[in-house]
Coordinates of C-alpha atoms in Angstrom, one line a residue:
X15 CA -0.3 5.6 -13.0
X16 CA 1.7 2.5 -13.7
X17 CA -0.2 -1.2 -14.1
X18 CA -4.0 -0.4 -14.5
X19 CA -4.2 -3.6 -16.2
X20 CA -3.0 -5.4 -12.9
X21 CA -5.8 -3.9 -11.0
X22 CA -8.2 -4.5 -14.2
X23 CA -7.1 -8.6 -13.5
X24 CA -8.2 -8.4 -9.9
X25 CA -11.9 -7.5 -10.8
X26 CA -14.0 -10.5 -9.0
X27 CA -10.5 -11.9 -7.4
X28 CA -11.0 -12.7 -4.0
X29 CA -8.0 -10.8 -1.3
X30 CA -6.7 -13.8 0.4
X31 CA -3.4 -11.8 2.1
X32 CA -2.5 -8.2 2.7
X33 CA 0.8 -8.1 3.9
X34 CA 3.0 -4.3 4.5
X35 CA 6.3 -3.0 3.8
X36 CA 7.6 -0.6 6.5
X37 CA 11.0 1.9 6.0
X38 CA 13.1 2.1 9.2
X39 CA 16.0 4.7 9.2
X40 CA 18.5 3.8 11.5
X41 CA 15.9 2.3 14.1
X42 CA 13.4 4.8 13.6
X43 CA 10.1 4.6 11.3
X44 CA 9.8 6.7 8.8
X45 CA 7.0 4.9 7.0
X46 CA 4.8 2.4 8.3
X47 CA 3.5 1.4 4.8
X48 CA 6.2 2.1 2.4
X49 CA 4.7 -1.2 0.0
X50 CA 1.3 -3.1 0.1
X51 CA 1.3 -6.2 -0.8
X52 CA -1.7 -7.8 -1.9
X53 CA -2.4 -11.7 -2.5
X54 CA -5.5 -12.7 -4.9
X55 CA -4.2 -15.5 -7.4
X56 CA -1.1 -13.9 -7.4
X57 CA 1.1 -11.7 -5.0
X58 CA 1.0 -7.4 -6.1
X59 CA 2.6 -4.6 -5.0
X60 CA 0.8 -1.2 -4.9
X61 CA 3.5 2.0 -4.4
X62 CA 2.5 5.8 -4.2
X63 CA 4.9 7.9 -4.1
X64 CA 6.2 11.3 -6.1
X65 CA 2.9 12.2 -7.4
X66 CA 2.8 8.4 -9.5
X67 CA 1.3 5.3 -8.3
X68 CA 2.8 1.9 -9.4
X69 CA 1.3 -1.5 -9.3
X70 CA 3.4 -4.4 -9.9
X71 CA 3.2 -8.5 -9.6
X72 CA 5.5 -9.1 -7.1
X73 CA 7.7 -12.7 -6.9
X74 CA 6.2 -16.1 -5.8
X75 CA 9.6 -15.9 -3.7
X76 CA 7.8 -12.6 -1.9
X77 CA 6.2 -14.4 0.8
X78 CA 8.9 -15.8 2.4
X79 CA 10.5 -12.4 2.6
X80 CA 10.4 -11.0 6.7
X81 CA 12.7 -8.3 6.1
X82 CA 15.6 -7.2 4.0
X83 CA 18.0 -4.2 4.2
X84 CA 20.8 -3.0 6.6
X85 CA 21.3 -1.6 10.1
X86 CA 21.0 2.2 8.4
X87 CA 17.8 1.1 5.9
X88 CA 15.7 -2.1 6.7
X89 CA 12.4 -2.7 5.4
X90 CA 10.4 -5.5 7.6
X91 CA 6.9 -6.8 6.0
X92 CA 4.7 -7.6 8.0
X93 CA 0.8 -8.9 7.5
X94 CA -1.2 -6.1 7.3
X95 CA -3.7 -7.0 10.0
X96 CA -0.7 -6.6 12.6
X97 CA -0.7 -2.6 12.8
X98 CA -4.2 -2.1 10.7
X99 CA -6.8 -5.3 12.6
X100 CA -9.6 -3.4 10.0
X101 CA -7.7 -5.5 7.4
X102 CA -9.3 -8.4 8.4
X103 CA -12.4 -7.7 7.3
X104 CA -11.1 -7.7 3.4
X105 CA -9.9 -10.9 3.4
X106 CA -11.8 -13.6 1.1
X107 CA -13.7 -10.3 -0.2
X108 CA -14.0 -10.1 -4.0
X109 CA -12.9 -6.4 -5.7
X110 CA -15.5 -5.2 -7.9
X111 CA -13.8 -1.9 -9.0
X112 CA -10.9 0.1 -8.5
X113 CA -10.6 3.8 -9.1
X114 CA -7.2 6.1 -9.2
X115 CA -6.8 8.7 -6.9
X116 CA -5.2 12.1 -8.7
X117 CA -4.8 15.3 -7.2
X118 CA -7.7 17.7 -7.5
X119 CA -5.9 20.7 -9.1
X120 CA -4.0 18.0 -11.9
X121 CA -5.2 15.1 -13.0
X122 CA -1.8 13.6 -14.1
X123 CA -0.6 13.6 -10.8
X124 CA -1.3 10.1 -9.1
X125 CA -1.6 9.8 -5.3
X126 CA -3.3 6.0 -4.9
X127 CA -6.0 4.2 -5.3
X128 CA -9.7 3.6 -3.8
X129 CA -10.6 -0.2 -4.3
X130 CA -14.2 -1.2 -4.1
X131 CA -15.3 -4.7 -2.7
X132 CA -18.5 -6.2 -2.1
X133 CA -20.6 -5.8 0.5
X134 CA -19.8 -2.2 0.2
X135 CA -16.3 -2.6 1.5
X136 CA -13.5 0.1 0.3
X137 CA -9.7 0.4 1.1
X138 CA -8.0 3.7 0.0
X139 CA -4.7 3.4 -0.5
X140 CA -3.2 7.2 -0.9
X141 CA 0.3 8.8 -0.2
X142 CA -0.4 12.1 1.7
X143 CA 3.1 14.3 0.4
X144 CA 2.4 17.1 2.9
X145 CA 4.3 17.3 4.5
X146 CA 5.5 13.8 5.2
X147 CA 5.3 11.6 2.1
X148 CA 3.7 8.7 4.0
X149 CA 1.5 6.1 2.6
X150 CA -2.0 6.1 4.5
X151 CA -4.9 3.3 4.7
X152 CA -8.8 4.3 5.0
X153 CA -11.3 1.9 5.5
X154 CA -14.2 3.5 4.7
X155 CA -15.7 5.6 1.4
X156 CA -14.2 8.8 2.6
X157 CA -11.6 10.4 0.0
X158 CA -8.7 12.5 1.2
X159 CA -9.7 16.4 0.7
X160 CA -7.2 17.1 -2.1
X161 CA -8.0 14.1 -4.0
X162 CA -10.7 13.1 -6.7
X163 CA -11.7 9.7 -8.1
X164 CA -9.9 9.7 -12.1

C-alpha cells in the first residue's frame, strides 16, 4: 500500500466531505467508484486497484472539479451521499483507526482499507477484482470473505 502516513494524519480528523469518482465508457458505467475522495483538513484520494491501494492528497483546485475526460472516457465526481445516502452519517465523524485490507492467501497484495470512526462507525473501502475490478463501499464491520485486516 501506498501513503500509510496520509491515513496515519487523519487519526482524530473529523470527515467533513466524501465526494466519488465514477468511469463512464462511451455512456456506459463501468465503475461507479473509480476514486474517493475524502475531505478532513485537507482533500485525499483513496484508489484500489491491481492488487495495490494508493492514498494521495489530492489538489485544493479538486473541488471545483464536476467532471473531466472525453465523449469515449469521462470521469464525473460526484458527492458521495448522491448514489451511497449511508454516507451521510460519516460526516463531522472523527477516524480513530484505519486498517489495510490484503488478500487472505498474500499479504502483499492490497485490496483497500477498513476505516474506524467513533461511535463505532466503519467504512470499508475494498476493490472486489472478481470478476469485475470494481471498487465497493460497506457500511458496517463486515470484511469481504477473501480479505483480512493487515
Amino acid at each position: 500500500m501506498n501513503g500509510k502516513e496520509i491515513l496515519d494524519s487523519i487519526i482524530n480528523k473529523r470527515l467533513k466531505n466524501g465526494r466519488i469518482q465514477s468511469f463512464f465508457l462511451n455512456g456506459e458505467l463501468v465503475d461507479r467508484i473509480n476514486v474517493t475522495y475524502l475531505k478532513f483538513d485537507n482533500w485525499i484520494s483513496i484508489v484500489s486497484t491491481d492488487e495495490m491501494t494508493t492514498i494521495r492528497k489530492a489538489e485544493d483546485s479538486f473541488e471545483s472539479i464536476k467532471s473531466y475526460g472525453d465523449g469515449e472516457f469521462n470521469y464525473p465526481v460526484e458527492q458521495a451521499e448522491i448514489h451511497f445516502p449511508e454516507f451521510e452519517k460519516y460526516i463531522g465523524k472523527k477516524v480513530v483507526e484505519w486498517k489495510e485490507l490484503v488478500w487472505k492467501k498474500d499479504n502483499d497484495l492490497s485490496f483497500g482499507i477498513n476505516l474506524y470512526f467513533e461511535n463505532n462507525l466503519n467504512l470499508i473501502i475494498h476493490n472486489e477484482t472478481i470478476p469485475d475490478d470494481k471498487n465497493e463501499y460497506t457500511f458496517e464491520n463486515k470484511l469481504p470473505k477473501d480479505l483480512t485486516e493487515k
